Amino acid sequence: MKRYILFDHDGVLVDTEFWYFTSAERALAEAGFALDKDQYLRDMARGSGPWAQARTAGLDDRTLSRARDARDGYYQEYLRTKDIEIEGVVDVLAELSAYVRMAIVTTAKRADFDVIHEHRQIRQFMDFVLVREDYELAKPHPEPYLAGLKRFGATREETLVVEDSARGLASAVAAGIDCAVVHNEFTQENDFSQACHRIDNLSELKDILLKTV
């Protein structure tokens, strides 16, 4: 049986993927550039972020820096004012806590993560949280999930990663850890062919865990 779960965060435990894109789209529009969603998703899968398109189109570093600062402000605004709950997450985590130890491994910055969890009950079920500042190389590099294994003192074989994006899946695969991909409307067109499991919601994780006995 799997003894540990490493959860991605955005799009898995909270519904923030759309708002992250929208904040970048809004900031770049103010800089005179229209962010293409399909290309954004392809770039994100490679780990290059929302600025690759604009840089290719000729926006200079100073303009991009201002846009990044604006994006950060808009994103925190959305995190505080938009509905980012995923129904049933807390109940699922409470149930899973009887079977496994859990942690979060996210590319979210600490400031954004803290805003999200000011009034939520998710962290109580986690042994630890690794945010972007806690490791050098971001997903799709394996470092984030390898850092999670090390923190737990766990083996790859006894661990399951839960993701919603191709970038996160690639990180888990590169780390040699089985990965379950949960459906997310925003990332549903990503390539998930390397996932060990495809699930519609987190409530299906218990069955996956019990089948690995």
XYZ file of N, CA, C and O in Angstrom:
852
model
N 0.837 -1.210 0.000
C 0.000 0.000 0.000
C 0.866 1.252 0.000
O 1.907 1.291 0.640
N 0.424 2.240 -0.744
C 1.107 3.525 -0.683
C 0.965 4.100 0.723
O -0.116 4.062 1.316
N 2.039 4.636 1.238
C 2.032 5.172 2.604
C 2.096 6.695 2.633
O 1.874 7.307 3.680
N 2.419 7.288 1.482
C 2.606 8.742 1.422
C 1.948 9.293 0.157
O 1.996 8.668 -0.911
N 1.366 10.479 0.274
C 0.862 11.208 -0.889
C 1.510 12.581 -0.918
O 1.495 13.309 0.083
N 2.056 12.926 -2.070
C 2.560 14.272 -2.326
C 1.579 14.958 -3.263
O 1.453 14.586 -4.427
N 0.852 15.925 -2.744
C -0.140 16.647 -3.526
C 0.471 17.874 -4.187
O 1.154 18.670 -3.531
N 0.202 18.030 -5.476
C 0.302 19.360 -6.056
C -0.788 20.203 -5.383
O -1.658 19.680 -4.685
N -0.766 21.471 -5.618
C -1.663 22.375 -4.889
C -2.679 23.035 -5.813
O -3.871 22.766 -5.754
N -2.206 23.898 -6.707
C -3.093 24.663 -7.582
C -3.747 23.749 -8.611
O -3.065 23.067 -9.375
N -5.069 23.752 -8.617
C -5.807 22.883 -9.519
C -6.114 21.522 -8.936
O -6.923 20.777 -9.500
N -5.490 21.179 -7.814
C -5.713 19.899 -7.154
C -6.459 20.085 -5.836
O -7.474 19.434 -5.576
N -5.963 20.986 -4.997
C -6.579 21.239 -3.700
C -7.383 22.538 -3.679
O -8.290 22.690 -2.852
N -7.033 23.463 -4.554
C -7.782 24.718 -4.730
C -7.853 25.034 -6.220
O -6.953 24.690 -6.986
N -8.921 25.698 -6.621
C -9.192 25.923 -8.042
C -8.640 27.276 -8.478
O -9.375 28.254 -8.641
N -7.340 27.324 -8.694
C -6.661 28.598 -8.957
C -6.037 28.710 -10.352
O -5.599 29.798 -10.730
N -5.973 27.625 -11.109
C -5.263 27.647 -12.394
C -5.800 28.743 -13.317
O -5.028 29.478 -13.932
N -7.118 28.843 -13.425
C -7.721 29.844 -14.306
C -7.353 31.250 -13.874
O -7.044 32.114 -14.709
N -7.349 31.500 -12.559
C -7.093 32.848 -12.066
C -5.634 33.236 -12.214
O -5.323 34.417 -12.406
N -4.731 32.252 -12.159
C -3.315 32.537 -12.412
C -3.132 32.982 -13.865
O -2.443 33.971 -14.151
N -3.776 32.259 -14.786
C -3.727 32.649 -16.195
C -4.354 34.024 -16.398
O -3.787 34.887 -17.084
N -5.511 34.250 -15.793
C -6.232 35.510 -15.996
C -5.438 36.701 -15.478
O -5.454 37.778 -16.086
N -4.720 36.519 -14.378
C -3.918 37.620 -13.841
C -2.780 37.976 -14.794
O -2.488 39.154 -15.008
N -2.148 36.961 -15.384
C -1.087 37.229 -16.363
C -1.657 37.836 -17.635
O -1.082 38.771 -18.214
N -2.796 37.323 -18.070
C -3.463 37.858 -19.261
C -3.792 39.331 -19.071
O -3.566 40.161 -19.975
N -4.302 39.670 -17.912
C -4.677 41.062 -17.618
C -3.448 41.968 -17.587
O -3.460 43.066 -18.177
N -2.388 41.507 -16.943
C -1.176 42.320 -16.834
C -0.523 42.533 -18.196
O -0.061 43.641 -18.516
N -0.485 41.489 -19.017
C 0.131 41.619 -20.334
C -0.725 42.444 -21.284
O -0.196 43.160 -22.146
N -2.042 42.363 -21.134
C -2.923 43.202 -21.956
C -2.635 44.678 -21.702
O -2.641 45.503 -22.632
N -2.361 45.022 -20.451
C -2.026 46.410 -20.116
C -0.697 46.826 -20.722
O -0.458 48.016 -20.933
N 0.153 45.823 -21.006
C 1.438 46.110 -21.651
C 1.332 46.042 -23.169
O 2.341 46.177 -23.876
N 0.121 45.797 -23.679
C -0.106 45.795 -25.115
C 0.053 44.451 -25.777
O 0.185 44.372 -27.004
N 0.017 43.369 -24.996
C 0.195 42.039 -25.571
C -0.966 41.137 -25.178
O -1.363 41.084 -24.018
N -1.506 40.393 -26.156
C -2.611 39.468 -25.915
C -2.055 38.063 -25.694
O -1.463 37.464 -26.598
N -2.227 37.552 -24.512
C -1.717 36.230 -24.156
C -2.622 35.156 -24.744
O -3.829 35.148 -24.514
N -2.034 34.243 -25.520
C -2.785 33.149 -26.126
C -2.859 31.976 -25.157
O -1.835 31.454 -24.728
N -4.076 31.547 -24.816
C -4.253 30.516 -23.799
C -3.620 29.188 -24.206
O -2.945 28.537 -23.404
N -3.827 28.759 -25.441
C -3.290 27.461 -25.871
C -1.769 27.452 -25.819
O -1.158 26.478 -25.360
N -1.155 28.529 -26.278
C 0.305 28.607 -26.221
C 0.780 28.710 -24.782
O 1.811 28.147 -24.412
N 0.026 29.428 -23.959
C 0.342 29.519 -22.530
C 0.399 28.131 -21.905
O 1.331 27.812 -21.155
N -0.581 27.294 -22.190
C -0.608 25.950 -21.625
C 0.563 25.118 -22.115
O 1.164 24.352 -21.351
N 0.925 25.271 -23.390
C 2.084 24.542 -23.910
C 3.370 25.020 -23.240
O 4.240 24.219 -22.881
N 3.483 26.328 -23.064
C 4.673 26.880 -22.410
C 4.752 26.448 -20.952
O 5.826 26.092 -20.452
N 3.625 26.466 -20.258
C 3.607 26.054 -18.865
C 3.997 24.590 -18.717
O 4.669 24.214 -17.753
N 3.571 23.758 -19.657
C 3.929 22.334 -19.606
C 5.435 22.145 -19.675
O 5.977 21.180 -19.118
N 6.123 23.074 -20.341
C 7.584 23.003 -20.438
C 8.273 23.752 -19.293
O 9.499 23.766 -19.207
N 7.476 24.418 -18.458
C 8.040 25.140 -17.331
C 8.518 26.539 -17.648
O 9.240 27.142 -16.854
N 8.091 27.109 -18.794
C 8.607 28.421 -19.191
C 7.719 29.583 -18.770
O 8.093 30.736 -18.940
N 6.533 29.313 -18.240
C 5.710 30.365 -17.672
C 4.987 31.223 -18.690
O 5.097 31.025 -19.894
N 4.249 32.237 -18.215
C 3.398 33.042 -19.087
C 4.127 34.125 -19.875
O 3.511 34.816 -20.693
N 5.429 34.297 -19.638
C 6.132 35.423 -20.248
C 6.835 35.061 -21.555
O 7.306 35.952 -22.267
N 6.908 33.767 -21.864
C 7.646 33.336 -23.056
C 7.072 33.944 -24.329
O 7.814 34.417 -25.198
N 5.750 33.935 -24.446
C 5.120 34.493 -25.641
C 5.461 35.965 -25.818
O 5.795 36.421 -26.918
N 5.332 36.706 -24.734
C 5.561 38.150 -24.806
C 7.008 38.469 -25.138
O 7.301 39.400 -25.906
N 7.927 37.700 -24.583
C 9.345 37.916 -24.870
C 9.635 37.635 -26.337
O 10.365 38.382 -26.997
N 9.047 36.559 -26.866
C 9.212 36.233 -28.287
C 8.651 37.339 -29.176
O 9.186 37.635 -30.248
N 7.565 37.963 -28.712
C 6.934 39.037 -29.483
C 7.687 40.358 -29.377
O 7.333 41.327 -30.053
N 8.718 40.415 -28.527
C 9.562 41.595 -28.475
C 9.423 42.476 -27.256
O 10.070 43.536 -27.181
N 8.615 42.099 -26.272
C 8.533 42.905 -25.053
C 9.861 42.841 -24.309
O 10.450 41.773 -24.159
N 10.330 43.992 -23.863
C 11.639 44.054 -23.208
C 11.543 43.662 -21.740
O 10.458 43.552 -21.169
N 12.699 43.459 -21.128
C 12.748 42.959 -19.754
C 12.088 43.921 -18.767
O 11.446 43.491 -17.807
N 12.253 45.226 -18.996
C 11.648 46.188 -18.076
C 10.127 46.102 -18.129
O 9.454 46.120 -17.084
N 9.588 46.003 -19.325
C 8.138 45.878 -19.481
C 7.633 44.591 -18.847
O 6.606 44.572 -18.165
N 8.369 43.498 -19.069
C 7.971 42.215 -18.494
C 8.046 42.241 -16.973
O 7.217 41.639 -16.284
N 9.030 42.930 -16.428
C 9.147 43.030 -14.980
C 7.943 43.765 -14.395
O 7.392 43.350 -13.356
N 7.526 44.860 -15.058
C 6.342 45.585 -14.591
C 5.096 44.711 -14.704
O 4.234 44.719 -13.812
N 5.010 43.963 -15.802
C 3.859 43.078 -15.991
C 3.841 41.981 -14.929
O 2.775 41.614 -14.414
N 5.003 41.472 -14.580
C 5.074 40.422 -13.552
C 4.604 40.962 -12.201
O 3.864 40.294 -11.479
N 5.032 42.169 -11.871
C 4.594 42.779 -10.611
C 3.081 42.990 -10.609
O 2.406 42.754 -9.597
N 2.557 43.449 -11.740
C 1.112 43.651 -11.848
C 0.381 42.317 -11.731
O -0.645 42.227 -11.043
N 0.901 41.284 -12.402
C 0.298 39.952 -12.301
C 0.210 39.483 -10.859
O -0.816 38.958 -10.422
N 1.295 39.663 -10.114
C 1.312 39.235 -8.719
C 0.200 39.911 -7.919
O -0.475 39.275 -7.105
N 0.010 41.210 -8.163
C -1.037 41.942 -7.455
C -2.429 41.478 -7.849
O -3.300 41.290 -6.984
N -2.649 41.281 -9.144
C -3.952 40.824 -9.603
C -4.256 39.428 -9.071
O -5.389 39.130 -8.668
N -3.237 38.563 -9.063
C -3.453 37.197 -8.609
C -3.878 37.172 -7.142
O -4.832 36.486 -6.772
N -3.204 37.958 -6.318
C -3.598 37.981 -4.911
C -4.999 38.581 -4.743
O -5.768 38.148 -3.867
N -5.328 39.534 -5.585
C -6.696 40.078 -5.565
C -7.712 38.981 -5.852
O -8.728 38.840 -5.134
N -7.451 38.176 -6.884
C -8.363 37.094 -7.229
C -8.417 36.040 -6.125
O -9.487 35.506 -5.816
N -7.274 35.721 -5.535
C -7.245 34.717 -4.471
C -8.114 35.124 -3.287
O -8.696 34.272 -2.611
N -8.192 36.433 -3.047
C -8.974 36.931 -1.910
C -10.459 37.112 -2.237
O -11.294 37.111 -1.320
N -10.793 37.260 -3.527
C -12.160 37.652 -3.870
C -12.935 36.629 -4.693
O -14.162 36.712 -4.758
N -12.261 35.672 -5.312
C -12.940 34.699 -6.164
C -13.154 33.380 -5.421
O -12.463 33.069 -4.456
N -14.114 32.609 -5.905
C -14.404 31.301 -5.314
C -13.404 30.281 -5.858
O -13.483 29.890 -7.022
N -12.469 29.863 -5.028
C -11.446 28.911 -5.466
C -11.567 27.572 -4.729
O -10.665 26.731 -4.793
N -12.690 27.368 -4.051
C -12.901 26.103 -3.360
C -13.104 24.968 -4.360
O -13.717 25.150 -5.409
N -12.591 23.788 -4.007
C -12.937 22.558 -4.715
C -13.766 21.733 -3.738
O -13.282 21.341 -2.668
N -14.992 21.490 -4.092
C -15.929 20.844 -3.182
C -15.416 19.471 -2.729
O -14.943 18.665 -3.542
N -15.503 19.228 -1.440
C -15.192 17.923 -0.891
C -13.751 17.676 -0.527
O -13.424 16.614 0.021
N -12.855 18.625 -0.796
C -11.429 18.396 -0.561
C -11.134 18.104 0.906
O -10.427 17.143 1.227
N -11.655 18.903 1.795
C -11.360 18.714 3.224
C -11.866 17.362 3.709
O -11.173 16.649 4.453
N -13.061 16.966 3.272
C -13.603 15.666 3.675
C -12.732 14.520 3.173
O -12.481 13.542 3.898
N -12.267 14.618 1.944
C -11.395 13.578 1.386
C -10.089 13.504 2.159
O -9.608 12.403 2.499
N -9.487 14.645 2.447
C -8.222 14.647 3.179
C -8.403 14.054 4.573
O -7.528 13.319 5.060
N -9.508 14.364 5.206
C -9.767 13.801 6.532
C -9.855 12.281 6.466
O -9.316 11.572 7.332
N -10.501 11.770 5.435
C -10.610 10.313 5.285
C -9.261 9.677 4.961
O -8.886 8.657 5.540
N -8.517 10.292 4.055
C -7.231 9.733 3.658
C -6.218 9.740 4.799
O -5.307 8.902 4.833
N -6.373 10.666 5.719
C -5.413 10.783 6.823
C -5.372 9.534 7.693
O -4.412 9.330 8.446
N -6.383 8.690 7.591
C -6.386 7.427 8.336
C -5.523 6.371 7.670
O -5.211 5.344 8.288
N -5.125 6.603 6.427
C -4.396 5.603 5.661
C -2.962 6.014 5.319
O -2.078 5.156 5.220
N -2.752 7.304 5.082
C -1.464 7.773 4.571
C -1.043 9.067 5.252
O -1.865 9.770 5.847
N 0.246 9.373 5.136
C 0.748 10.692 5.498
C 0.789 11.529 4.223
O 1.064 11.010 3.130
N 0.526 12.814 4.369
C 0.345 13.673 3.205
C 1.166 14.956 3.318
O 1.439 15.427 4.426
N 1.537 15.492 2.160
C 2.256 16.762 2.092
C 1.910 17.450 0.783
O 1.354 16.839 -0.134
N 2.244 18.724 0.704
C 2.023 19.514 -0.509
C 3.364 19.899 -1.103
O 4.261 20.360 -0.386
N 3.491 19.714 -2.417
C 4.678 20.146 -3.156
C 4.177 21.033 -4.294
O 3.589 20.552 -5.258
N 4.397 22.332 -4.181
C 3.772 23.283 -5.094
C 4.777 24.259 -5.690
O 5.797 24.570 -5.076
N 4.450 24.754 -6.873
C 5.235 25.839 -7.474
C 4.713 27.204 -7.037
O 5.258 28.231 -7.448
N 3.671 27.216 -6.222
C 3.155 28.486 -5.701
C 4.196 29.170 -4.823
O 4.934 28.520 -4.085
N 4.239 30.488 -4.906
C 5.112 31.243 -4.023
C 4.502 31.281 -2.624
O 3.291 31.211 -2.452
N 5.365 31.415 -1.632
C 4.899 31.374 -0.248
C 3.836 32.444 0.032
O 2.854 32.189 0.725
N 4.033 33.646 -0.523
C 3.077 34.726 -0.272
C 1.687 34.357 -0.782
O 0.676 34.610 -0.107
N 1.620 33.766 -1.981
C 0.328 33.362 -2.540
C -0.265 32.205 -1.746
O -1.475 32.188 -1.457
N 0.563 31.240 -1.391
C 0.092 30.093 -0.623
C -0.508 30.544 0.703
O -1.574 30.070 1.119
N 0.151 31.476 1.361
C -0.333 31.948 2.655
C -1.671 32.677 2.529
O -2.549 32.543 3.400
N -1.836 33.444 1.451
C -3.119 34.113 1.224
C -4.230 33.079 1.050
O -5.310 33.183 1.641
N -3.958 32.065 0.244
C -4.962 31.033 -0.023
C -5.412 30.344 1.255
O -6.591 30.023 1.436
N -4.474 30.129 2.172
C -4.777 29.297 3.334
C -5.015 30.091 4.621
O -4.974 29.523 5.710
N -5.304 31.373 4.480
C -5.629 32.176 5.657
C -6.847 31.630 6.403
O -6.891 31.631 7.631
N -7.827 31.127 5.647
C -9.079 30.695 6.276
C -9.513 29.316 5.775
O -10.720 29.029 5.725
N -8.557 28.464 5.419
C -8.899 27.127 4.952
C -8.367 26.070 5.910
O -7.491 26.333 6.715
N -8.903 24.862 5.770
C -8.609 23.790 6.715
C -7.719 22.699 6.121
O -7.633 21.598 6.663
N -7.040 22.990 5.028
C -6.276 21.969 4.312
C -4.959 21.644 4.996
O -4.556 20.484 5.109
N -4.264 22.646 5.482
C -2.909 22.431 6.000
C -2.874 21.514 7.213
O -1.843 20.883 7.484
N -3.966 21.418 7.944
C -3.964 20.594 9.149
C -3.712 19.117 8.850
O -3.283 18.364 9.731
N -3.951 18.694 7.617
C -3.768 17.300 7.257
C -2.376 17.019 6.678
O -2.059 15.857 6.375
N -1.558 18.049 6.529
C -0.278 17.910 5.861
C 0.883 17.868 6.850
O 0.950 18.682 7.777
N 1.796 16.939 6.619
C 3.015 16.890 7.432
C 3.896 18.100 7.179
O 4.560 18.602 8.087
N 3.928 18.553 5.931
C 4.736 19.715 5.561
C 4.250 20.263 4.227
O 3.470 19.613 3.514
N 4.728 21.445 3.893
C 4.449 22.085 2.606
C 5.766 22.570 2.028
O 6.552 23.231 2.720
N 6.021 22.244 0.767
C 7.165 22.789 0.037
C 6.636 23.759 -1.007
O 5.892 23.363 -1.909
N 6.992 25.032 -0.881
C 6.607 26.052 -1.858
C 7.802 26.375 -2.756
O 8.879 25.797 -2.603
N 7.607 27.307 -3.698
C 8.627 27.573 -4.719
C 9.966 27.983 -4.108
O 11.028 27.657 -4.661
N 9.939 28.661 -2.994
C 11.184 29.123 -2.378
C 11.964 27.994 -1.695
O 13.111 28.198 -1.274
N 11.375 26.811 -1.602
C 12.005 25.716 -0.857
C 12.876 24.800 -1.700
O 13.453 23.841 -1.183
N 12.973 25.065 -2.991
C 13.824 24.250 -3.863
C 14.330 25.120 -5.010
O 13.774 26.187 -5.286
N 15.376 24.657 -5.670
C 16.030 25.480 -6.687
C 15.347 25.383 -8.040
O 15.106 26.406 -8.699
N 15.068 24.182 -8.508
C 14.550 23.958 -9.854
C 13.076 23.561 -9.793
O 12.704 22.627 -9.087
N 12.249 24.273 -10.548
C 10.803 24.053 -10.504
C 10.384 22.899 -11.407
O 11.137 22.439 -12.269
N 9.154 22.429 -11.212
C 8.559 21.469 -12.135
C 8.615 22.059 -13.548
O 8.430 23.260 -13.695
N 8.928 21.265 -14.571
C 8.918 19.809 -14.672
C 10.192 19.100 -14.212
O 10.305 17.883 -14.399
N 11.148 19.820 -13.649
C 12.331 19.153 -13.091
C 11.887 18.262 -11.922
O 10.933 18.590 -11.204
N 12.566 17.141 -11.693
C 12.168 16.241 -10.604
C 12.485 16.749 -9.208
O 11.991 16.186 -8.216
N 13.302 17.795 -9.078
C 13.747 18.223 -7.753
C 12.622 18.429 -6.736
O 12.756 17.987 -5.578
N 11.507 19.093 -7.093
C 10.482 19.314 -6.069
C 9.971 18.016 -5.440
O 9.853 17.921 -4.207
N 9.682 17.017 -6.268
C 9.159 15.768 -5.707
C 10.251 14.927 -5.057
O 9.976 14.219 -4.069
N 11.462 15.022 -5.532
C 12.560 14.348 -4.838
C 12.776 14.966 -3.461
O 13.076 14.266 -2.485
N 12.601 16.287 -3.373
C 12.701 16.952 -2.070
C 11.594 16.486 -1.135
O 11.806 16.330 0.075
N 10.395 16.246 -1.695
C 9.303 15.728 -0.889
C 9.593 14.338 -0.357
O 9.334 14.038 0.818
N 10.144 13.472 -1.199
C 10.539 12.132 -0.755
C 11.554 12.213 0.380
O 11.430 11.511 1.397
N 12.548 13.063 0.188
C 13.599 13.191 1.197
C 13.029 13.682 2.520
O 13.403 13.180 3.601
N 12.133 14.644 2.455
C 11.541 15.199 3.676
C 10.758 14.128 4.440
O 10.802 14.067 5.676
N 10.042 13.279 3.717
C 9.300 12.193 4.340
C 10.218 11.044 4.784
O 9.875 10.281 5.678
N 11.377 10.919 4.113
C 12.177 9.720 4.306
C 11.508 8.530 3.651
O 11.594 7.391 4.134
N 10.838 8.769 2.530
C 10.022 7.763 1.854
C 10.726 7.241 0.606
O 11.588 7.913 0.033
N 10.323 6.055 0.160
C 10.793 5.523 -1.112
C 9.818 5.917 -2.219
O 8.659 6.267 -1.955
N 10.283 5.826 -3.453
C 9.412 6.095 -4.590
C 8.231 5.123 -4.621
O 7.097 5.506 -4.931
N 8.516 3.869 -4.309
C 7.510 2.821 -4.437
C 6.337 3.002 -3.472
O 5.216 2.560 -3.766
N 6.571 3.630 -2.330
C 5.502 3.764 -1.337
C 4.832 5.135 -1.384
O 4.075 5.489 -0.492
N 5.091 5.876 -2.457
C 4.598 7.252 -2.566
C 3.753 7.426 -3.821
O 4.030 6.832 -4.868
N 2.732 8.248 -3.723
C 1.889 8.617 -4.856
C 1.858 10.131 -4.973
O 1.683 10.837 -3.978
N 2.046 10.640 -6.179
C 1.892 12.065 -6.476
C 0.503 12.288 -7.059
O 0.000 11.466 -7.837
N -0.120 13.401 -6.698
C -1.411 13.783 -7.284
C -1.237 15.128 -7.966
O -0.857 16.115 -7.333
N -1.518 15.156 -9.262
C -1.272 16.326 -10.094
C -2.473 16.648 -10.974
O -3.407 15.844 -11.081
N -2.414 17.806 -11.631
C -3.453 18.174 -12.590
C -2.873 18.741 -13.884
O -3.633 19.118 -14.776
N -1.553 18.811 -13.995
C -0.939 19.437 -15.171
C 0.159 18.574 -15.752
O 0.751 17.735 -15.057
N 0.440 18.786 -17.031
C 1.507 18.046 -17.692
C 2.859 18.370 -17.081
O 3.732 17.495 -16.981
N 3.040 19.594 -16.668
C 4.297 19.993 -16.044
C 4.525 19.219 -14.749
O 5.614 18.698 -14.489
N 3.500 19.138 -13.926
C 3.621 18.399 -12.680
C 3.782 16.917 -12.896
O 4.567 16.249 -12.197
N 3.040 16.370 -13.862
C 3.185 14.953 -14.198
C 4.602 14.652 -14.643
O 5.204 13.657 -14.221
N 5.177 15.508 -15.479
C 6.550 15.307 -15.948
C 7.531 15.314 -14.782
O 8.496 14.541 -14.768
N 7.291 16.164 -13.793
C 8.147 16.210 -12.612
C 8.084 14.901 -11.849
O 9.111 14.343 -11.428
N 6.873 14.381 -11.651
C 6.703 13.119 -10.940
C 7.333 11.962 -11.692
O 8.033 11.118 -11.104
N 7.114 11.910 -12.998
C 7.685 10.835 -13.820
C 9.207 10.880 -13.774
O 9.881 9.852 -13.623
N 9.768 12.082 -13.890
C 11.227 12.220 -13.846
C 11.786 11.810 -12.482
O 12.930 11.349 -12.389
N 10.980 11.982 -11.430
C 11.397 11.570 -10.090
C 11.173 10.080 -9.848
O 11.585 9.555 -8.811
N 10.491 9.414 -10.785
C 10.251 7.983 -10.663
C 9.126 7.618 -9.724
O 9.106 6.515 -9.172
N 8.142 8.518 -9.560
C 7.046 8.305 -8.615
C 5.736 8.139 -9.387
O 5.455 8.900 -10.313
N 4.923 7.164 -8.994
C 3.609 6.986 -9.599
C 2.785 8.265 -9.428
O 2.823 8.904 -8.369
N 2.017 8.587 -10.459
C 1.253 9.839 -10.436
C -0.188 9.597 -10.852
O -0.459 8.976 -11.886
N -1.110 10.102 -10.040
C -2.527 10.143 -10.381
C -2.859 11.571 -10.812
O -2.548 12.521 -10.096
N -3.480 11.715 -11.971
C -3.869 13.032 -12.477
C -5.365 13.216 -12.274
O -6.168 12.403 -12.734
N -5.722 14.278 -11.564
C -7.124 14.582 -11.317
C -7.618 15.568 -12.374
O -6.880 16.465 -12.805
N -8.853 15.385 -12.790
C -9.425 16.241 -13.833
C -9.471 17.695 -13.388
O -9.894 18.020 -12.274
N -9.023 18.557 -14.285
C -9.140 19.995 -14.100
C -9.543 20.584 -15.443
O -8.874 20.340 -16.454
N -10.634 21.315 -15.456
C -11.171 21.838 -16.710
C -10.134 22.671 -17.469
O -10.050 22.607 -18.697
N -9.336 23.426 -16.740
C -8.401 24.347 -17.383
C -7.253 23.604 -18.063
O -6.752 24.047 -19.096
N -6.813 22.480 -17.495
C -5.646 21.766 -18.033
C -6.020 20.465 -18.731
O -5.149 19.649 -19.045
N -7.285 20.239 -19.005
C -7.741 18.935 -19.486
C -7.146 18.541 -20.843
O -7.111 17.348 -21.168
N -6.674 19.501 -21.627
C -6.095 19.180 -22.926
C -4.602 18.842 -22.845
O -3.980 18.539 -23.858
N -4.020 18.899 -21.652
C -2.614 18.498 -21.486
C -2.439 17.024 -21.826
O -3.388 16.237 -21.798
N -1.210 16.638 -22.124
C -0.882 15.238 -22.400
C -0.625 14.521 -21.076
O 0.369 14.785 -20.404
N -1.511 13.599 -20.726
C -1.384 12.852 -19.477
C -1.137 11.366 -19.720
O -1.465 10.529 -18.871
N -0.579 11.037 -20.871
C -0.412 9.632 -21.238
C 0.522 8.875 -20.305
O 0.460 7.643 -20.228
N 1.375 9.580 -19.571
C 2.310 8.902 -18.675
C 1.776 8.743 -17.252
O 2.467 8.196 -16.386
N 0.544 9.174 -17.021
C -0.040 9.032 -15.686
C -0.377 7.578 -15.394
O -0.832 6.838 -16.275
N -0.176 7.162 -14.155
C -0.565 5.814 -13.741
C -2.065 5.706 -13.518
O -2.647 4.625 -13.646
N -2.693 6.838 -13.152
C -4.126 6.858 -12.875
C -4.704 8.171 -13.369
O -4.070 9.216 -13.265
N -5.931 8.124 -13.888
C -6.702 9.317 -14.233
C -7.974 9.290 -13.408
O -8.706 8.288 -13.426
N -8.242 10.345 -12.658
C -9.407 10.382 -11.785
C -10.191 11.662 -12.016
O -9.645 12.673 -12.447
N -11.486 11.598 -11.740
C -12.343 12.764 -11.905
C -12.303 13.675 -10.687
O -12.481 14.881 -10.802
N -12.105 13.087 -9.493
C -12.002 13.895 -8.276
C -11.214 13.133 -7.228
O -10.952 11.927 -7.367
N -10.842 13.823 -6.176
C -9.938 13.246 -5.178
C -10.574 12.112 -4.382
O -9.856 11.308 -3.780
N -11.892 12.013 -4.378
C -12.550 10.942 -3.632
C -12.165 9.562 -4.161
O -12.318 8.559 -3.453
N -11.650 9.496 -5.385
C -11.245 8.219 -5.971
C -9.887 7.746 -5.468
O -9.492 6.601 -5.728
N -9.163 8.574 -4.736
C -7.833 8.195 -4.284
C -7.853 7.026 -3.294
O -6.947 6.189 -3.293
N -8.862 6.949 -2.463
C -8.932 5.874 -1.479
C -8.918 4.509 -2.171
O -8.205 3.588 -1.740
N -9.690 4.381 -3.249
C -9.717 3.107 -3.976
C -8.352 2.789 -4.574
O -7.934 1.634 -4.577
N -7.662 3.801 -5.077
C -6.314 3.588 -5.617
C -5.391 3.091 -4.530
O -4.624 2.136 -4.716
N -5.469 3.702 -3.366
C -4.598 3.300 -2.248
C -4.887 1.869 -1.827
O -3.961 1.074 -1.596
N -6.143 1.510 -1.704
C -6.499 0.177 -1.249
C -6.129 -0.904 -2.268
O -5.803 -2.030 -1.901
N -6.122 -0.541 -3.545
C -5.761 -1.511 -4.588
C -4.255 -1.759 -4.641
O -3.801 -2.686 -5.299
N -3.468 -0.912 -3.955
C -2.011 -1.101 -3.987
C -1.526 -1.925 -2.810
O -0.329 -2.076 -2.602
N -2.456 -2.488 -2.027
C -2.062 -3.335 -0.885
C -1.334 -4.580 -1.392
O -1.794 -5.213 -2.336
